[in-house]
Short mmCIF file of N, CA and C in Angstrom, two decimals:
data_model
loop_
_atom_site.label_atom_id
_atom_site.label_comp_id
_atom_site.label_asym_id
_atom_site.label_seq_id
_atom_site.Cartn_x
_atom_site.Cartn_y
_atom_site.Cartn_z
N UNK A 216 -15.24 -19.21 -30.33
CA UNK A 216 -14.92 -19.92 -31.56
C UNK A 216 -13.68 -20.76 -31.29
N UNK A 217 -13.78 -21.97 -31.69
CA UNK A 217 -12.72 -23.07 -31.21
C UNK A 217 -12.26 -23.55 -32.38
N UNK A 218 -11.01 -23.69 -32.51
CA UNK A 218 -10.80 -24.92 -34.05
C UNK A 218 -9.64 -25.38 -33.29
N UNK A 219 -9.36 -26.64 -34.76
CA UNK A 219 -8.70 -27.71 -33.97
C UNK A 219 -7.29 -27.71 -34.96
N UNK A 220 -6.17 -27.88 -34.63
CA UNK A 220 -4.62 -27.56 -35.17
C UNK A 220 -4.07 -29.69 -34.95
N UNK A 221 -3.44 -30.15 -36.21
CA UNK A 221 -3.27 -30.81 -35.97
C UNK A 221 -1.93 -31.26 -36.38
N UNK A 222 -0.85 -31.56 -35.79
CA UNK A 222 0.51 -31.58 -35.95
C UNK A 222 1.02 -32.50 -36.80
N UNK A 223 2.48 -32.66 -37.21
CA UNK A 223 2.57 -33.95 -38.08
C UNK A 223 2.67 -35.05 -37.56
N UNK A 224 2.72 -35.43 -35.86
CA UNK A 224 2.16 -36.58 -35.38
C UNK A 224 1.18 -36.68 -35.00
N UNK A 225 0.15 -35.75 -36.04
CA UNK A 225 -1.27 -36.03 -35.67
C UNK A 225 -1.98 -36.08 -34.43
N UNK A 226 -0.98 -34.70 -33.84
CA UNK A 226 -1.31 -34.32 -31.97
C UNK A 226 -2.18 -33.61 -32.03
N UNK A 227 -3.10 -33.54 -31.66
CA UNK A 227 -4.92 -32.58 -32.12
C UNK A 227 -4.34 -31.57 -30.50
N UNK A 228 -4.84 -30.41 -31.31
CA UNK A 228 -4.47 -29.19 -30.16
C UNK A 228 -5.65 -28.56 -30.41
N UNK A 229 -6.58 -27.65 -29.25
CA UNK A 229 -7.43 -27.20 -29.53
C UNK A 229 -6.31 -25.69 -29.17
N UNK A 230 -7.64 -24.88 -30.13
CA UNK A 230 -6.97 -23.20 -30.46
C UNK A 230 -8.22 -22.45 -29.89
N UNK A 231 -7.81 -21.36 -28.91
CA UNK A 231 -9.29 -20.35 -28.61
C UNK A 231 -8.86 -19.39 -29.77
N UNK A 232 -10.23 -18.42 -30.32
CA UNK A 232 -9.77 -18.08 -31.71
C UNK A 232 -9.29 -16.79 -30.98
N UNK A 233 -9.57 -16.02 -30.05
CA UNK A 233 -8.76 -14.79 -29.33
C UNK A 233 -7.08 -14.80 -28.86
N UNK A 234 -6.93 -16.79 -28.24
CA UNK A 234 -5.65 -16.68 -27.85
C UNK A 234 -4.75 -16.45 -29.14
N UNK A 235 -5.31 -16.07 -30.57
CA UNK A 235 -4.22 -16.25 -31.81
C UNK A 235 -4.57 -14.93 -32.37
N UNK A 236 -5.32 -14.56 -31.97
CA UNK A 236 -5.85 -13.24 -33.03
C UNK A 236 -5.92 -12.19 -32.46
N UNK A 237 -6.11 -12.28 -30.43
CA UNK A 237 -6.20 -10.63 -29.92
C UNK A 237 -5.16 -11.12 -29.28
N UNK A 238 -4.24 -10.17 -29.94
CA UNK A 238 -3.11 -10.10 -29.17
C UNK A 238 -3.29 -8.82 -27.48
N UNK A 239 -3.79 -8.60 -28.25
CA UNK A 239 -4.51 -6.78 -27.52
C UNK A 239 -5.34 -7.24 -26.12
N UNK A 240 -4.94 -7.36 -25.01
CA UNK A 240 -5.63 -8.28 -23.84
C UNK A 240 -6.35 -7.35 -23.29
N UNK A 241 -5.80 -6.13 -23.61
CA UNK A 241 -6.63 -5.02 -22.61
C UNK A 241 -8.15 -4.67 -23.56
N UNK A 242 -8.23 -4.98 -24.65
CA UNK A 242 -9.23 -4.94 -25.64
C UNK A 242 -10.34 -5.87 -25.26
N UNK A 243 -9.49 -7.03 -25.03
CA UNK A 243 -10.68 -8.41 -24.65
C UNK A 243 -10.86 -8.15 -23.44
N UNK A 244 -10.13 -7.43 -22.24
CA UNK A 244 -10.54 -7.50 -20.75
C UNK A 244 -11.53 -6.39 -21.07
N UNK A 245 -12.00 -5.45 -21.70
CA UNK A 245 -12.78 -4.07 -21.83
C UNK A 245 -13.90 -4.70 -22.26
N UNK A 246 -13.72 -5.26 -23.40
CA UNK A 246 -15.35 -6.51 -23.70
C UNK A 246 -16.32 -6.99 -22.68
N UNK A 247 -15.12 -8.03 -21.97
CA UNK A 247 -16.13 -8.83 -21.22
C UNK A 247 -16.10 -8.16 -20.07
N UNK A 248 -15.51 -7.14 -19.51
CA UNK A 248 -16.05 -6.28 -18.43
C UNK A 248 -17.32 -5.20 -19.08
N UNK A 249 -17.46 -5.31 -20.42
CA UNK A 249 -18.59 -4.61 -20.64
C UNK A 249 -19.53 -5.45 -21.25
N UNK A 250 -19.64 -6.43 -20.87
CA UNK A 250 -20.87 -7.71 -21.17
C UNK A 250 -20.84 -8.27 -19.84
N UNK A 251 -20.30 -8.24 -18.84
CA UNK A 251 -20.51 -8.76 -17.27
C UNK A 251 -21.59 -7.68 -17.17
N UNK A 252 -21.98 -6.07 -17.69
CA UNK A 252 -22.90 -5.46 -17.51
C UNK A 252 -24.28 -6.17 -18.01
N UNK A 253 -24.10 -6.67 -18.68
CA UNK A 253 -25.72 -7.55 -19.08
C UNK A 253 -26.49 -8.43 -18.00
N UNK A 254 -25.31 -8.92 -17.25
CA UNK A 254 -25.80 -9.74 -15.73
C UNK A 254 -25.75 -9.10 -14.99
N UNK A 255 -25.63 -7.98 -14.48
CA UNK A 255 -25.42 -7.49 -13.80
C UNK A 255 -26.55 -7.69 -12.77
N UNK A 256 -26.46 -7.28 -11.12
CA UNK A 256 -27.77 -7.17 -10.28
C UNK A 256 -26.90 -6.33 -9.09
N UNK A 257 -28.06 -5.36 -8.89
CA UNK A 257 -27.15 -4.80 -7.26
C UNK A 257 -28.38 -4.44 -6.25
N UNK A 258 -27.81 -4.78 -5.28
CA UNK A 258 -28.43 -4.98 -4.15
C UNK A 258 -27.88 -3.86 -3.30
N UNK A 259 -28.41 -3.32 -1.67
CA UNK A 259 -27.61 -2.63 -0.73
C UNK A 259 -26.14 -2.96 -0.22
N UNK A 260 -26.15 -4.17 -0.83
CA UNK A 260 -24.57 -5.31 -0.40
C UNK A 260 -23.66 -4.85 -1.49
N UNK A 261 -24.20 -4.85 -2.81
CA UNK A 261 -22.83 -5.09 -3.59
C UNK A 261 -23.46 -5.16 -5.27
N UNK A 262 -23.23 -5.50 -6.32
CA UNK A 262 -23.17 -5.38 -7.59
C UNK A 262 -22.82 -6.57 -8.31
N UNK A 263 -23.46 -7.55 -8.69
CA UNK A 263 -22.99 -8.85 -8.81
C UNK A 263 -23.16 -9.46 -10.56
N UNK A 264 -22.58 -10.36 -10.94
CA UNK A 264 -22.69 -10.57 -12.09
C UNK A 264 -22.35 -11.93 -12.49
N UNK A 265 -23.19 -12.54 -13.50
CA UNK A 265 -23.03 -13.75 -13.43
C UNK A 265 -21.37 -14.32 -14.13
N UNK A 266 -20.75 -15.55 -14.01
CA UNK A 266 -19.42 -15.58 -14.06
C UNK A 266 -19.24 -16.56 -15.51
N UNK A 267 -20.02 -16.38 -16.52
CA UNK A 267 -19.68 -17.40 -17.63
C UNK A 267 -19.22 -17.10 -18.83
N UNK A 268 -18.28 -16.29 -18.11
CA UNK A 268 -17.01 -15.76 -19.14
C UNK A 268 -15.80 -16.47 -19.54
N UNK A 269 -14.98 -16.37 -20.06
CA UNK A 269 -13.33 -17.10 -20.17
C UNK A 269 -12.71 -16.73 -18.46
N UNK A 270 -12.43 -17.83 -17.95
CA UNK A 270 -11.56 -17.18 -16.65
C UNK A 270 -10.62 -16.76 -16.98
N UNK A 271 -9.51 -17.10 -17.93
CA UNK A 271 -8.64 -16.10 -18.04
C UNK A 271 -8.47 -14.73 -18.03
N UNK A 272 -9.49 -14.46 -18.49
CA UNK A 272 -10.02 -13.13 -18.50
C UNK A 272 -10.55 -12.23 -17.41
N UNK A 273 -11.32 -12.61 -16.36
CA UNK A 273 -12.03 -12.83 -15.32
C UNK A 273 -10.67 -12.51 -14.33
N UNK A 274 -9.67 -13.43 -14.74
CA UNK A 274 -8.32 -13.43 -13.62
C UNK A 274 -7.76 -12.01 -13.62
N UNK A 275 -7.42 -11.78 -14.90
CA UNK A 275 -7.04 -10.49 -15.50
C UNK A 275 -7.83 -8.96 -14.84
N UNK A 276 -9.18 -9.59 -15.23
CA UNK A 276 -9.99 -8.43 -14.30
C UNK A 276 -10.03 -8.31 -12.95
N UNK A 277 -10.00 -9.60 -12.14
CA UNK A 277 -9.60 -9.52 -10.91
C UNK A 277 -8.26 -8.88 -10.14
N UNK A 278 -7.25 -9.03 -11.37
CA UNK A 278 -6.02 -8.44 -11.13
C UNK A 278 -5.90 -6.73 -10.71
N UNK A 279 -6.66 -6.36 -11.79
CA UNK A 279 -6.53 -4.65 -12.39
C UNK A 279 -8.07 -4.58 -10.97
N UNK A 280 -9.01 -5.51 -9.96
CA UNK A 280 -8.92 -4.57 -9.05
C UNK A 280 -10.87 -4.38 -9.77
N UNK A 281 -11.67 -4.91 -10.81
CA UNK A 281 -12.70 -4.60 -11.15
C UNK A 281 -13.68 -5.77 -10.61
N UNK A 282 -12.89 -6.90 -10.47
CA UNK A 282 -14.58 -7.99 -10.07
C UNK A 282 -13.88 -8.72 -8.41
N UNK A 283 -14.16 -9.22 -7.56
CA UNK A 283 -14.15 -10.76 -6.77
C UNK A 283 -13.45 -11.41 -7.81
N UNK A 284 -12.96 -12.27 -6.92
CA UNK A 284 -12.11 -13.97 -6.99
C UNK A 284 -12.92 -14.32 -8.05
N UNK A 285 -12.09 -15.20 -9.62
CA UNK A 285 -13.67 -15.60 -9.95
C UNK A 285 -13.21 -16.77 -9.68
N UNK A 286 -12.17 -17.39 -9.20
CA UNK A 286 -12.08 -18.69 -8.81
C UNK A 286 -12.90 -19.46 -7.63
N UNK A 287 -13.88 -18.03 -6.88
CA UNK A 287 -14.35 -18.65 -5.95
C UNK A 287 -15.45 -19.83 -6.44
N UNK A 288 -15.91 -20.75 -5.17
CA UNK A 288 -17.33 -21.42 -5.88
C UNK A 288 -18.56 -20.97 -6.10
N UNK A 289 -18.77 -19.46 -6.19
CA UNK A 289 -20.31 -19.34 -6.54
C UNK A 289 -20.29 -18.70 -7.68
N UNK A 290 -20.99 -18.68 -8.55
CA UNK A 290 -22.04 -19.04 -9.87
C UNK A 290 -21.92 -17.03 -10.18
N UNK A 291 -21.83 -16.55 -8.93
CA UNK A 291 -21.79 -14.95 -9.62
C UNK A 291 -20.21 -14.38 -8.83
N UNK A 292 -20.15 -13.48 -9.28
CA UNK A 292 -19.04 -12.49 -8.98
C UNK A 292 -19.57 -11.23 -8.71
N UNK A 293 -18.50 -10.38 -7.61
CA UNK A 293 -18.84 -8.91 -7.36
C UNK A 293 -18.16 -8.47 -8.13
N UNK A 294 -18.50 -7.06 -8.63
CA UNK A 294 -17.64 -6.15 -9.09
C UNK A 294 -17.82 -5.26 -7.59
N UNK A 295 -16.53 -4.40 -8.24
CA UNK A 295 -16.12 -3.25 -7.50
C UNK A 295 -16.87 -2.04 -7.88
N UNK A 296 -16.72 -1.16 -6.84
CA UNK A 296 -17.58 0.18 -7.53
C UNK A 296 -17.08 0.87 -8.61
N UNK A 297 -15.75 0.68 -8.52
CA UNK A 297 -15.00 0.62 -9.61
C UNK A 297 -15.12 -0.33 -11.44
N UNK A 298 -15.59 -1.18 -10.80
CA UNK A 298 -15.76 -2.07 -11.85
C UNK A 298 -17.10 -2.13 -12.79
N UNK A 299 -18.23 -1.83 -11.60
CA UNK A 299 -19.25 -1.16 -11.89
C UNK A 299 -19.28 -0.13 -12.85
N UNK A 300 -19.09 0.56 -12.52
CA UNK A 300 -18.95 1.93 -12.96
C UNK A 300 -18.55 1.80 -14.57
N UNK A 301 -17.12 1.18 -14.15
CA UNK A 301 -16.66 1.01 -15.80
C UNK A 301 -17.32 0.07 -16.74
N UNK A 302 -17.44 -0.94 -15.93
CA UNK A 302 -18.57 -1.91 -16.91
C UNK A 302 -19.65 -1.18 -17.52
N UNK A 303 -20.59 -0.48 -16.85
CA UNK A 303 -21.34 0.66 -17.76
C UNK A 303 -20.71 1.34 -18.60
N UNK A 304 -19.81 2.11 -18.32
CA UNK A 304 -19.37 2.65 -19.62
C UNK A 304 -19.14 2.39 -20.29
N UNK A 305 -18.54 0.94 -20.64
CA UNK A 305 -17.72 0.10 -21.91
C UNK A 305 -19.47 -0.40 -22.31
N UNK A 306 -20.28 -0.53 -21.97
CA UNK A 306 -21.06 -1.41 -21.92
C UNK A 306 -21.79 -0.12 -23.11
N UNK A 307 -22.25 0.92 -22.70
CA UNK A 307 -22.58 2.34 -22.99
C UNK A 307 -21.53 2.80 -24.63
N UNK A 308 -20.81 2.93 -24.52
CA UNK A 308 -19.70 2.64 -25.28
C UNK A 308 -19.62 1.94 -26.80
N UNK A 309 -19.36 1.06 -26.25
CA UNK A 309 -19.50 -0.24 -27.28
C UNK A 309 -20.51 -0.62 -27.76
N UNK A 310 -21.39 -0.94 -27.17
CA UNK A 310 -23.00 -1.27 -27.67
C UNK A 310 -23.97 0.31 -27.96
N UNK A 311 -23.47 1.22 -27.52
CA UNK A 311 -24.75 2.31 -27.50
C UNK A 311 -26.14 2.29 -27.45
N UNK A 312 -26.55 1.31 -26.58
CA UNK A 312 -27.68 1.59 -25.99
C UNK A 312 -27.99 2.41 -24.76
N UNK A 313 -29.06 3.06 -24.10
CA UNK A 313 -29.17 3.75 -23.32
C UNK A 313 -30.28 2.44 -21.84
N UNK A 314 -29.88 2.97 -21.37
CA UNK A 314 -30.48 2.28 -20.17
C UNK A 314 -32.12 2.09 -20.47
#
């Protein structure tokens, strides 16, 4: 959700509606590490997931150690077994569906 803020010299700023409202980052990094479970695919190599999330977010998760670079150039990201793992559970969690 995007809206638009416009100053009294009529300087148009765009607003993400999370950067004003979740202050709570570890809330939004738990989300979209538990909706990277919806793309998910794993192979004998690794656990991969598609990357069309907020990168900010993505960076964040890369930080704490759960996905690959998402700055790299390809179209998916690894998670960690670690990341894996937890992505199911938030995923399990939050949504309560069963596999």
């Amino acid at each position: 959700l995007v809206f638009v803020v416009v100053n009294k010299s009529y300087q148009i700023y765009q607003c993400s509606f999370y950067l004003l409202f979740w202050r709570n980052y570890s809330k939004v990094d738990d989300m979209v590490l538990a909706l990277l479970y919806l793309t998910t695919s794993s192979d004998a190599f690794a656990t991969r997931a598609w990357k069309g999330l907020d990168l900010e977010t993505l960076q964040r998760l890369h930080q704490k150690g759960y996905i690959s670079d998402p700055m790299d150039k390809k179209p998916t990201l690894v998670l960690t077994e670690a990341g894996a793992q937890r992505s199911k559970e938030l995923f399990l969690r939050y949504f309560g569906l069963e596999e």
